Amino acid sequence: MAPQELVEAQDRLAAFAAEVFAPLGRSDQRRWGERYVRGLLGAGRRKSMEPMAARLGVDRQGLQQFLADAPWSHQMVLAELAWRMEPVIRPAAWVIDDVSFPKDGHASPGVAAQYCGALGKTANCQVAPSVHLVTDAASCPVNWRLFLPEQWDVTAASAEDADQVAKRRRRAHIPDEVWHVAKWQLAVDMVDELRCWGLDPPLIVADEGYGQDGAFRLALEERGIDYVVGVRSDTAVLPETATRTAPAWSGTGRPPVPRYRQAPTSVRTLVQDAGHGALHRVTWRQGSKGPLRSRFAALRVRPAGVRLRRAHPGEDLPVCWLLAEWPAGEKEPTKYWLSTLPADTPLRHLVRSAKLRWRVEHDYRELKTALGLGHFEGRTWNGFHRHLTLASVAQAFCTLERLSPKAAATA
């Protein structure tokens, strides 16, 4: 925010900070929380501890103590933030994604050579999955987890490396109960936590990094949560019309068990076999350069991966939507999604839901370029999660300012 905008919004910021920092037990902690958020919102290219303290005119040690060592729960602040933002945004979906932070050293928690979305290649970085409340008009991250690669897990290390891993964990103050967990499981854990806070997901949207894992989709189905998730072109499916059959029993031996005699096929092959006649042109929203439209096919299928077949022994595989985008001029479809939305869901609604992820890219861009999400220079587990939480509070306040008619009129 520009300095003048921040001055004009200071009363609204104070009221908002009083709400989200209400769980902090001490008044001085609540004051430091507001100051930190004000520092993230203010001018200046670097939003790390020292330059923020200088611009705020506060003691750097006090700011550092609040972030790294003071006894407060970032989960409680995130819960307050989620309760505050849910009725304002009225999300059409919860979007799950992750953001990466390139790093030079090896001391920061979770740093390892892994795929870095910020660089588009494998590099030394931290990766943090997040959950966002999303509509086409507004969004806000309300839960975070730092992904801990196997290199940080003592139980996965060899005997000669275990001591070194344990030392790295102690230096980063990683809790003993935190170990390597797959990203899809971290995502499910965050959804469960938000539900424990009393929020109800209208829909889960995620890219193929999460949707490709059958265990992730099964976890959502077990919880009765609808989803629209990206998958790879080689994902195995059967057509909706596929049925389980058994050959006639000869009367000796075990009676044959009904099963699918048709071999699964890839989603790419299924859509290509359906041909251009299955395609429909859909406009899903207005972009900055005009209406966004493309060609889509929606087919009813039975996902047939090994994990799914094992999860439904002796049962019909569940039917869901396969959505594919096949832009004009392309030789084959470019994107695929699976969705458990009802069978009578209009194609345009399927497409709009699948495309909601664009709002998260807006969140990450604002958080990184304007609010210092990647500027944290500390090397502790708690400090990292607290910085992400406070950056989320700052981004939520920006969202409220954009949505508020009174704030807009004042500006």
Tab-separated table of C-alpha atoms in Angstrom:
chain	number	residue	atom	x	y	z
A	1	MET	CA	0.000	0.000	0.000
A	2	ALA	CA	1.130	3.552	-0.673
A	3	PRO	CA	2.090	5.526	2.488
A	4	GLN	CA	-0.944	7.813	2.197
A	5	GLU	CA	-3.278	4.841	1.721
A	6	LEU	CA	-1.861	3.185	4.828
A	7	VAL	CA	-2.351	6.386	6.845
A	8	GLU	CA	-5.962	6.673	5.693
A	9	ALA	CA	-6.599	3.004	6.519
A	10	GLN	CA	-4.867	2.952	9.919
A	11	ASP	CA	-8.089	2.913	11.950
A	12	ARG	CA	-9.515	0.070	9.855
A	13	LEU	CA	-6.229	-1.810	10.156
A	14	ALA	CA	-6.237	-1.369	13.933
A	15	ALA	CA	-9.789	-2.726	14.178
A	16	PHE	CA	-8.989	-5.664	11.899
A	17	ALA	CA	-5.784	-6.486	13.789
A	18	ALA	CA	-7.695	-6.382	17.088
A	19	GLU	CA	-10.007	-9.084	15.720
A	20	VAL	CA	-7.459	-11.504	14.294
A	21	PHE	CA	-4.948	-11.082	17.132
A	22	ALA	CA	-7.580	-11.437	19.851
A	23	PRO	CA	-6.355	-14.991	20.712
A	24	LEU	CA	-2.919	-13.638	21.669
A	25	GLY	CA	-2.886	-13.675	25.431
A	26	ARG	CA	-0.934	-10.483	26.069
A	27	SER	CA	-1.601	-6.935	24.924
A	28	ASP	CA	2.048	-6.391	23.966
A	29	GLN	CA	1.887	-9.407	21.632
A	30	ARG	CA	-1.217	-7.977	19.990
A	31	ARG	CA	0.601	-4.664	19.499
A	32	TRP	CA	3.630	-6.393	17.959
A	33	GLY	CA	1.312	-8.363	15.671
A	34	GLU	CA	-0.267	-5.155	14.355
A	35	ARG	CA	3.147	-3.530	13.933
A	36	TYR	CA	4.497	-6.490	11.973
A	37	VAL	CA	1.481	-6.461	9.641
A	38	ARG	CA	1.813	-2.689	9.240
A	39	GLY	CA	5.451	-3.235	8.273
A	40	LEU	CA	4.435	-5.790	5.635
A	41	LEU	CA	1.820	-3.413	4.227
A	42	GLY	CA	4.098	-0.383	4.201
A	43	ALA	CA	6.542	0.954	1.650
A	44	GLY	CA	9.978	-0.510	1.068
A	45	ARG	CA	11.263	-3.288	-1.152
A	46	ARG	CA	12.553	-5.543	1.621
A	47	LYS	CA	10.104	-6.765	4.266
A	48	SER	CA	12.660	-8.606	6.398
A	49	MET	CA	13.132	-7.855	10.084
A	50	GLU	CA	15.776	-5.116	10.119
A	51	PRO	CA	14.436	-2.802	7.356
A	52	MET	CA	10.871	-3.198	8.643
A	53	ALA	CA	11.887	-2.279	12.193
A	54	ALA	CA	13.760	0.776	10.902
A	55	ARG	CA	10.779	1.990	8.852
A	56	LEU	CA	8.379	1.380	11.754
A	57	GLY	CA	10.691	3.064	14.243
A	58	VAL	CA	10.542	0.113	16.648
A	59	ASP	CA	13.099	-2.062	18.396
A	60	ARG	CA	14.318	-4.802	16.060
A	61	GLN	CA	14.915	-7.161	18.989
A	62	GLY	CA	11.316	-6.733	20.106
A	63	LEU	CA	10.039	-7.566	16.629
A	64	GLN	CA	12.393	-10.562	16.443
A	65	GLN	CA	11.329	-11.774	19.887
A	66	PHE	CA	7.652	-11.582	18.926
A	67	LEU	CA	8.169	-13.569	15.731
A	68	ALA	CA	10.607	-16.234	16.879
A	69	ASP	CA	10.338	-16.763	20.622
A	70	ALA	CA	7.166	-15.307	22.148
A	71	PRO	CA	4.606	-17.947	23.241
A	72	TRP	CA	1.702	-17.558	20.813
A	73	SER	CA	-0.092	-19.877	18.396
A	74	HIS	CA	-0.133	-19.026	14.703
A	75	GLN	CA	-2.916	-21.626	14.221
A	76	MET	CA	-5.218	-19.619	16.487
A	77	VAL	CA	-4.528	-16.480	14.454
A	78	LEU	CA	-5.234	-18.386	11.219
A	79	ALA	CA	-8.494	-19.662	12.713
A	80	GLU	CA	-9.580	-16.106	13.552
A	81	LEU	CA	-8.559	-15.009	10.072
A	82	ALA	CA	-10.581	-17.816	8.452
A	83	TRP	CA	-13.672	-17.008	10.555
A	84	ARG	CA	-13.339	-13.318	9.651
A	85	MET	CA	-12.813	-13.813	5.906
A	86	GLU	CA	-15.200	-16.687	5.133
A	87	PRO	CA	-18.442	-14.652	5.348
A	88	VAL	CA	-16.820	-11.786	3.427
A	89	ILE	CA	-15.434	-13.814	0.531
A	90	ARG	CA	-18.235	-16.441	0.508
A	91	PRO	CA	-15.920	-18.859	-1.270
A	92	ALA	CA	-17.031	-20.860	-4.271
A	93	ALA	CA	-14.180	-23.262	-3.487
A	94	TRP	CA	-11.146	-23.908	-1.346
A	95	VAL	CA	-8.115	-23.986	-3.623
A	96	ILE	CA	-5.066	-26.026	-2.632
A	97	ASP	CA	-1.704	-25.058	-4.070
A	98	ASP	CA	1.891	-24.545	-2.956
A	99	VAL	CA	4.527	-21.847	-3.227
A	100	SER	CA	8.309	-22.212	-3.239
A	101	PHE	CA	11.126	-20.083	-1.799
A	102	PRO	CA	14.597	-20.438	-3.391
A	103	LYS	CA	17.365	-20.591	-0.777
A	104	ASP	CA	21.158	-20.505	-0.910
A	105	GLY	CA	21.992	-22.265	2.356
A	106	HIS	CA	20.912	-25.509	4.002
A	107	ALA	CA	19.989	-24.389	7.524
A	108	SER	CA	16.429	-23.118	6.981
A	109	PRO	CA	13.817	-25.754	7.872
A	110	GLY	CA	12.643	-27.880	4.962
A	111	VAL	CA	15.302	-26.674	2.522
A	112	ALA	CA	16.296	-29.339	-0.012
A	113	ALA	CA	16.876	-29.885	-3.709
A	114	GLN	CA	13.311	-30.224	-4.998
A	115	TYR	CA	11.081	-28.840	-7.722
A	116	CYS	CA	10.895	-25.056	-7.322
A	117	GLY	CA	7.876	-23.500	-8.998
A	118	ALA	CA	9.377	-20.021	-8.652
A	119	LEU	CA	12.299	-21.091	-10.873
A	120	GLY	CA	10.552	-23.755	-12.954
A	121	LYS	CA	13.201	-26.385	-12.200
A	122	THR	CA	14.716	-28.473	-9.417
A	123	ALA	CA	16.630	-26.204	-7.051
A	124	ASN	CA	17.481	-25.653	-3.395
A	125	CYS	CA	14.271	-24.287	-1.891
A	126	GLN	CA	11.485	-24.502	0.669
A	127	VAL	CA	7.956	-25.490	-0.413
A	128	ALA	CA	4.791	-24.558	1.490
A	129	PRO	CA	1.326	-25.911	0.566
A	130	SER	CA	-1.590	-23.592	1.356
A	131	VAL	CA	-5.398	-23.486	1.357
A	132	HIS	CA	-7.220	-20.426	-0.018
A	133	LEU	CA	-10.827	-19.266	0.187
A	134	VAL	CA	-11.600	-18.356	-3.417
A	135	THR	CA	-14.119	-16.744	-5.734
A	136	ASP	CA	-13.446	-15.037	-9.070
A	137	ALA	CA	-13.666	-11.683	-7.255
A	138	ALA	CA	-11.599	-12.292	-4.087
A	139	SER	CA	-9.418	-14.794	-2.267
A	140	CYS	CA	-7.305	-15.252	0.832
A	141	PRO	CA	-4.913	-17.938	2.170
A	142	VAL	CA	-6.134	-19.267	5.524
A	143	ASN	CA	-3.856	-22.229	6.245
A	144	TRP	CA	-0.222	-23.152	5.600
A	145	ARG	CA	2.170	-26.060	6.098
A	146	LEU	CA	5.890	-26.238	5.405
A	147	PHE	CA	6.715	-29.384	3.434
A	148	LEU	CA	9.489	-31.364	5.142
A	149	PRO	CA	11.474	-33.488	2.631
A	150	GLU	CA	12.820	-36.904	3.597
A	151	GLN	CA	16.284	-35.399	4.094
A	152	TRP	CA	14.883	-33.809	7.271
A	153	ASP	CA	13.354	-37.013	8.617
A	154	VAL	CA	15.493	-38.955	11.105
A	155	THR	CA	13.441	-42.115	10.557
A	156	ALA	CA	14.222	-42.016	6.810
A	157	ALA	CA	17.945	-41.329	7.266
A	158	SER	CA	20.667	-43.954	7.320
A	159	ALA	CA	22.334	-44.714	10.657
A	160	GLU	CA	25.419	-42.646	9.815
A	161	ASP	CA	23.289	-39.649	8.735
A	162	ALA	CA	20.724	-39.765	11.551
A	163	ASP	CA	22.821	-37.724	13.990
A	164	GLN	CA	23.447	-35.005	11.405
A	165	VAL	CA	19.747	-34.831	10.552
A	166	ALA	CA	18.860	-34.605	14.243
A	167	LYS	CA	21.298	-31.679	14.666
A	168	ARG	CA	19.753	-29.823	11.701
A	169	ARG	CA	16.297	-30.327	13.178
A	170	ARG	CA	17.366	-29.024	16.592
A	171	ARG	CA	18.954	-25.905	15.070
A	172	ALA	CA	15.732	-25.217	13.159
A	173	HIS	CA	13.590	-25.967	16.253
A	174	ILE	CA	11.471	-28.482	14.339
A	175	PRO	CA	9.017	-30.184	16.738
A	176	ASP	CA	9.717	-33.851	17.475
A	177	GLU	CA	6.278	-34.878	16.215
A	178	VAL	CA	6.829	-33.344	12.754
A	179	TRP	CA	8.159	-35.716	10.093
A	180	HIS	CA	8.170	-36.096	6.333
A	181	VAL	CA	4.584	-36.218	5.050
A	182	ALA	CA	3.482	-36.215	1.402
A	183	LYS	CA	2.150	-32.882	0.161
A	184	TRP	CA	-1.276	-34.348	-0.580
A	185	GLN	CA	-1.508	-35.504	3.051
A	186	LEU	CA	-0.508	-32.042	4.295
A	187	ALA	CA	-3.325	-30.656	2.143
A	188	VAL	CA	-5.852	-33.075	3.646
A	189	ASP	CA	-4.590	-32.239	7.139
A	190	MET	CA	-5.156	-28.525	6.477
A	191	VAL	CA	-8.677	-29.204	5.179
A	192	ASP	CA	-9.399	-31.258	8.298
A	193	GLU	CA	-8.073	-28.461	10.509
A	194	LEU	CA	-10.260	-25.863	8.788
A	195	ARG	CA	-13.271	-28.137	9.246
A	196	CYS	CA	-12.396	-28.473	12.939
A	197	TRP	CA	-12.511	-24.671	13.080
A	198	GLY	CA	-16.119	-24.855	11.907
A	199	LEU	CA	-15.699	-24.070	8.207
A	200	ASP	CA	-17.299	-26.214	5.501
A	201	PRO	CA	-15.610	-26.567	2.084
A	202	PRO	CA	-18.055	-25.949	-0.784
A	203	LEU	CA	-15.586	-27.561	-3.222
A	204	ILE	CA	-11.888	-28.445	-3.356
A	205	VAL	CA	-9.887	-27.310	-6.387
A	206	ALA	CA	-6.267	-28.356	-6.970
A	207	ASP	CA	-3.805	-28.875	-9.806
A	208	GLU	CA	-2.418	-32.215	-10.939
A	209	GLY	CA	0.355	-32.077	-8.351
A	210	TYR	CA	-2.364	-33.075	-5.871
A	211	GLY	CA	-5.151	-34.445	-8.068
A	212	GLN	CA	-2.961	-37.044	-9.742
A	213	ASP	CA	-2.599	-38.921	-6.453
A	214	GLY	CA	-5.528	-41.314	-6.042
A	215	ALA	CA	-5.023	-41.278	-2.275
A	216	PHE	CA	-5.780	-37.542	-2.209
A	217	ARG	CA	-8.996	-37.979	-4.183
A	218	LEU	CA	-10.032	-40.935	-2.021
A	219	ALA	CA	-9.451	-38.909	1.154
A	220	LEU	CA	-11.783	-36.176	-0.115
A	221	GLU	CA	-14.415	-38.721	-1.185
A	222	GLU	CA	-14.281	-40.387	2.243
A	223	ARG	CA	-15.004	-36.973	3.791
A	224	GLY	CA	-17.891	-36.315	1.406
A	225	ILE	CA	-16.133	-33.311	-0.164
A	226	ASP	CA	-16.671	-32.596	-3.869
A	227	TYR	CA	-13.613	-31.708	-5.908
A	228	VAL	CA	-12.317	-30.544	-9.287
A	229	VAL	CA	-8.657	-31.567	-9.556
A	230	GLY	CA	-6.151	-31.662	-12.372
A	231	VAL	CA	-4.767	-34.998	-13.582
A	232	ARG	CA	-2.160	-36.106	-16.110
A	233	SER	CA	-3.037	-37.219	-19.611
A	234	ASP	CA	-2.087	-40.843	-18.804
A	235	THR	CA	-4.565	-41.193	-15.918
A	236	ALA	CA	-6.370	-44.539	-16.244
A	237	VAL	CA	-10.167	-44.505	-16.584
A	238	LEU	CA	-13.049	-46.624	-17.850
A	239	PRO	CA	-16.108	-45.209	-19.622
A	240	GLU	CA	-19.243	-44.833	-17.521
A	241	THR	CA	-20.861	-47.654	-19.519
A	242	ALA	CA	-18.237	-50.201	-18.417
A	243	THR	CA	-19.782	-52.980	-16.322
A	244	ARG	CA	-18.474	-55.835	-14.229
A	245	THR	CA	-19.258	-59.290	-15.599
A	246	ALA	CA	-18.408	-62.880	-14.715
A	247	PRO	CA	-18.238	-65.882	-17.071
A	248	ALA	CA	-20.662	-68.719	-16.522
A	249	TRP	CA	-19.677	-70.977	-13.621
A	250	SER	CA	-18.724	-74.494	-14.631
A	251	GLY	CA	-19.900	-75.875	-11.303
A	252	THR	CA	-16.429	-76.799	-10.081
A	253	GLY	CA	-13.939	-74.674	-8.217
A	254	ARG	CA	-14.653	-71.167	-7.014
A	255	PRO	CA	-17.441	-69.262	-8.730
A	256	PRO	CA	-15.905	-66.517	-10.934
A	257	VAL	CA	-15.940	-63.019	-9.443
A	258	PRO	CA	-17.513	-60.184	-11.466
A	259	ARG	CA	-14.894	-57.771	-12.722
A	260	TYR	CA	-14.321	-55.274	-15.479
A	261	ARG	CA	-13.259	-57.174	-18.580
A	262	GLN	CA	-12.497	-53.961	-20.450
A	263	ALA	CA	-8.948	-52.664	-20.022
A	264	PRO	CA	-8.663	-49.118	-18.659
A	265	THR	CA	-7.557	-46.429	-21.090
A	266	SER	CA	-5.893	-43.054	-20.620
A	267	VAL	CA	-7.951	-39.880	-20.397
A	268	ARG	CA	-6.110	-38.591	-23.465
A	269	THR	CA	-7.191	-41.589	-25.547
A	270	LEU	CA	-10.774	-41.442	-24.295
A	271	VAL	CA	-11.185	-37.761	-25.211
A	272	GLN	CA	-9.466	-38.198	-28.566
A	273	ASP	CA	-11.755	-41.143	-29.367
A	274	ALA	CA	-14.771	-38.973	-28.516
A	275	GLY	CA	-13.531	-36.587	-31.195
A	276	HIS	CA	-14.256	-32.968	-31.980
A	277	GLY	CA	-17.979	-33.660	-31.844
A	278	ALA	CA	-17.737	-33.830	-28.045
A	279	LEU	CA	-16.222	-30.340	-27.803
A	280	HIS	CA	-18.145	-27.230	-26.769
A	281	ARG	CA	-16.901	-23.648	-26.719
A	282	VAL	CA	-17.131	-22.153	-23.224
A	283	THR	CA	-16.456	-18.623	-21.952
A	284	TRP	CA	-15.706	-18.810	-18.234
A	285	ARG	CA	-14.804	-15.245	-17.213
A	286	GLN	CA	-13.722	-11.803	-18.361
A	287	GLY	CA	-9.965	-11.447	-18.442
A	288	SER	CA	-7.852	-8.293	-18.569
A	289	LYS	CA	-7.676	-8.579	-22.370
A	290	GLY	CA	-11.220	-9.727	-23.031
A	291	PRO	CA	-13.380	-12.823	-22.516
A	292	LEU	CA	-11.533	-16.073	-21.714
A	293	ARG	CA	-12.865	-18.939	-23.802
A	294	SER	CA	-11.758	-22.301	-25.126
A	295	ARG	CA	-13.128	-25.691	-26.195
A	296	PHE	CA	-13.981	-28.336	-23.609
A	297	ALA	CA	-15.267	-31.895	-23.499
A	298	ALA	CA	-17.009	-33.349	-20.447
A	299	LEU	CA	-17.410	-37.136	-20.223
A	300	ARG	CA	-18.671	-39.424	-17.473
A	301	VAL	CA	-15.963	-41.923	-16.504
A	302	ARG	CA	-14.851	-44.373	-13.817
A	303	PRO	CA	-11.291	-43.635	-12.583
A	304	ALA	CA	-9.528	-46.999	-12.606
A	305	GLY	CA	-6.095	-46.607	-11.020
A	306	VAL	CA	-4.738	-49.494	-8.959
A	307	ARG	CA	-5.308	-47.666	-5.657
A	308	LEU	CA	-8.935	-46.943	-6.558
A	309	ARG	CA	-9.638	-50.522	-7.603
A	310	ARG	CA	-8.219	-51.754	-4.290
A	311	ALA	CA	-10.376	-49.250	-2.407
A	312	HIS	CA	-13.550	-50.667	-4.022
A	313	PRO	CA	-13.062	-54.458	-4.061
A	314	GLY	CA	-16.100	-56.265	-5.440
A	315	GLU	CA	-17.878	-52.948	-6.123
A	316	ASP	CA	-18.593	-50.780	-9.133
A	317	LEU	CA	-16.004	-48.055	-9.485
A	318	PRO	CA	-17.559	-44.632	-8.759
A	319	VAL	CA	-18.517	-42.448	-11.714
A	320	CYS	CA	-17.280	-38.868	-11.984
A	321	TRP	CA	-16.682	-36.142	-14.538
A	322	LEU	CA	-13.692	-36.035	-16.853
A	323	LEU	CA	-13.209	-32.482	-18.103
A	324	ALA	CA	-10.706	-31.822	-20.893
A	325	GLU	CA	-9.599	-28.567	-22.513
A	326	TRP	CA	-8.766	-28.835	-26.223
A	327	PRO	CA	-7.917	-25.371	-27.582
A	328	ALA	CA	-8.399	-24.675	-31.279
A	329	GLY	CA	-5.243	-25.361	-33.250
A	330	GLU	CA	-3.897	-27.946	-30.786
A	331	LYS	CA	-3.373	-31.544	-31.932
A	332	GLU	CA	-4.679	-32.958	-28.647
A	333	PRO	CA	-6.187	-31.780	-25.349
A	334	THR	CA	-3.862	-29.729	-23.159
A	335	LYS	CA	-5.442	-30.082	-19.688
A	336	TYR	CA	-7.548	-32.656	-17.863
A	337	TRP	CA	-9.551	-32.617	-14.633
A	338	LEU	CA	-11.579	-35.147	-12.644
A	339	SER	CA	-14.590	-33.924	-10.667
A	340	THR	CA	-17.162	-35.414	-8.303
A	341	LEU	CA	-19.648	-32.586	-8.890
A	342	PRO	CA	-23.190	-33.923	-9.567
A	343	ALA	CA	-24.044	-35.519	-12.903
A	344	ASP	CA	-26.372	-32.635	-13.819
A	345	THR	CA	-23.692	-29.952	-13.326
A	346	PRO	CA	-23.633	-27.582	-16.357
A	347	LEU	CA	-20.440	-27.633	-18.407
A	348	ARG	CA	-19.835	-23.924	-17.799
A	349	HIS	CA	-19.903	-24.463	-14.034
A	350	LEU	CA	-17.393	-27.317	-14.356
A	351	VAL	CA	-15.084	-25.101	-16.390
A	352	ARG	CA	-15.420	-22.085	-14.069
A	353	SER	CA	-14.628	-24.300	-11.068
A	354	ALA	CA	-11.584	-25.864	-12.735
A	355	LYS	CA	-10.248	-22.428	-13.690
A	356	LEU	CA	-10.585	-20.883	-10.190
A	357	ARG	CA	-6.921	-21.577	-9.494
A	358	TRP	CA	-6.001	-18.326	-11.233
A	359	ARG	CA	-6.980	-16.446	-8.068
A	360	VAL	CA	-4.282	-18.244	-6.081
A	361	GLU	CA	-1.666	-17.054	-8.548
A	362	HIS	CA	-2.929	-13.536	-7.759
A	363	ASP	CA	-2.544	-14.243	-4.022
A	364	TYR	CA	1.018	-15.516	-4.381
A	365	ARG	CA	1.996	-12.612	-6.639
A	366	GLU	CA	0.645	-10.050	-4.176
A	367	LEU	CA	2.139	-11.846	-1.185
A	368	LYS	CA	5.566	-12.120	-2.788
A	369	THR	CA	5.884	-8.798	-4.591
A	370	ALA	CA	4.100	-6.460	-2.181
A	371	LEU	CA	3.868	-8.157	1.201
A	372	GLY	CA	7.258	-9.797	1.706
A	373	LEU	CA	6.159	-13.424	1.804
A	374	GLY	CA	9.582	-14.631	0.684
A	375	HIS	CA	11.641	-12.101	2.659
A	376	PHE	CA	11.784	-14.037	5.933
A	377	GLU	CA	15.436	-14.523	6.882
A	378	GLY	CA	14.972	-16.559	10.056
A	379	ARG	CA	15.827	-20.238	10.320
A	380	THR	CA	13.248	-21.616	12.726
A	381	TRP	CA	10.119	-23.672	12.172
A	382	ASN	CA	7.918	-21.413	14.291
A	383	GLY	CA	9.291	-18.224	12.795
A	384	PHE	CA	8.628	-19.421	9.242
A	385	HIS	CA	4.997	-20.366	9.949
A	386	ARG	CA	4.382	-17.157	11.893
A	387	HIS	CA	5.744	-15.026	9.052
A	388	LEU	CA	3.439	-16.820	6.568
A	389	THR	CA	0.517	-16.267	8.933
A	390	LEU	CA	1.212	-12.550	9.351
A	391	ALA	CA	1.652	-12.131	5.592
A	392	SER	CA	-1.767	-13.784	5.189
A	393	VAL	CA	-3.250	-11.273	7.637
A	394	ALA	CA	-1.750	-8.440	5.586
A	395	GLN	CA	-3.109	-9.886	2.336
A	396	ALA	CA	-6.552	-10.382	3.918
A	397	PHE	CA	-6.610	-6.715	4.927
A	398	CYS	CA	-5.785	-5.722	1.331
A	399	THR	CA	-8.672	-7.936	0.196
A	400	LEU	CA	-11.049	-6.252	2.628
A	401	GLU	CA	-9.932	-2.841	1.414
A	402	ARG	CA	-10.629	-3.820	-2.181
A	403	LEU	CA	-14.074	-5.192	-1.294
A	404	SER	CA	-15.189	-2.405	1.048
A	405	PRO	CA	-17.272	0.379	-0.558
A	406	LYS	CA	-16.452	2.674	2.375
A	407	ALA	CA	-12.735	2.034	2.037
A	408	ALA	CA	-12.908	2.587	-1.711
A	409	ALA	CA	-14.771	5.868	-1.220
A	410	THR	CA	-12.219	7.052	1.328
A	411	ALA	CA	-9.322	6.139	-0.966
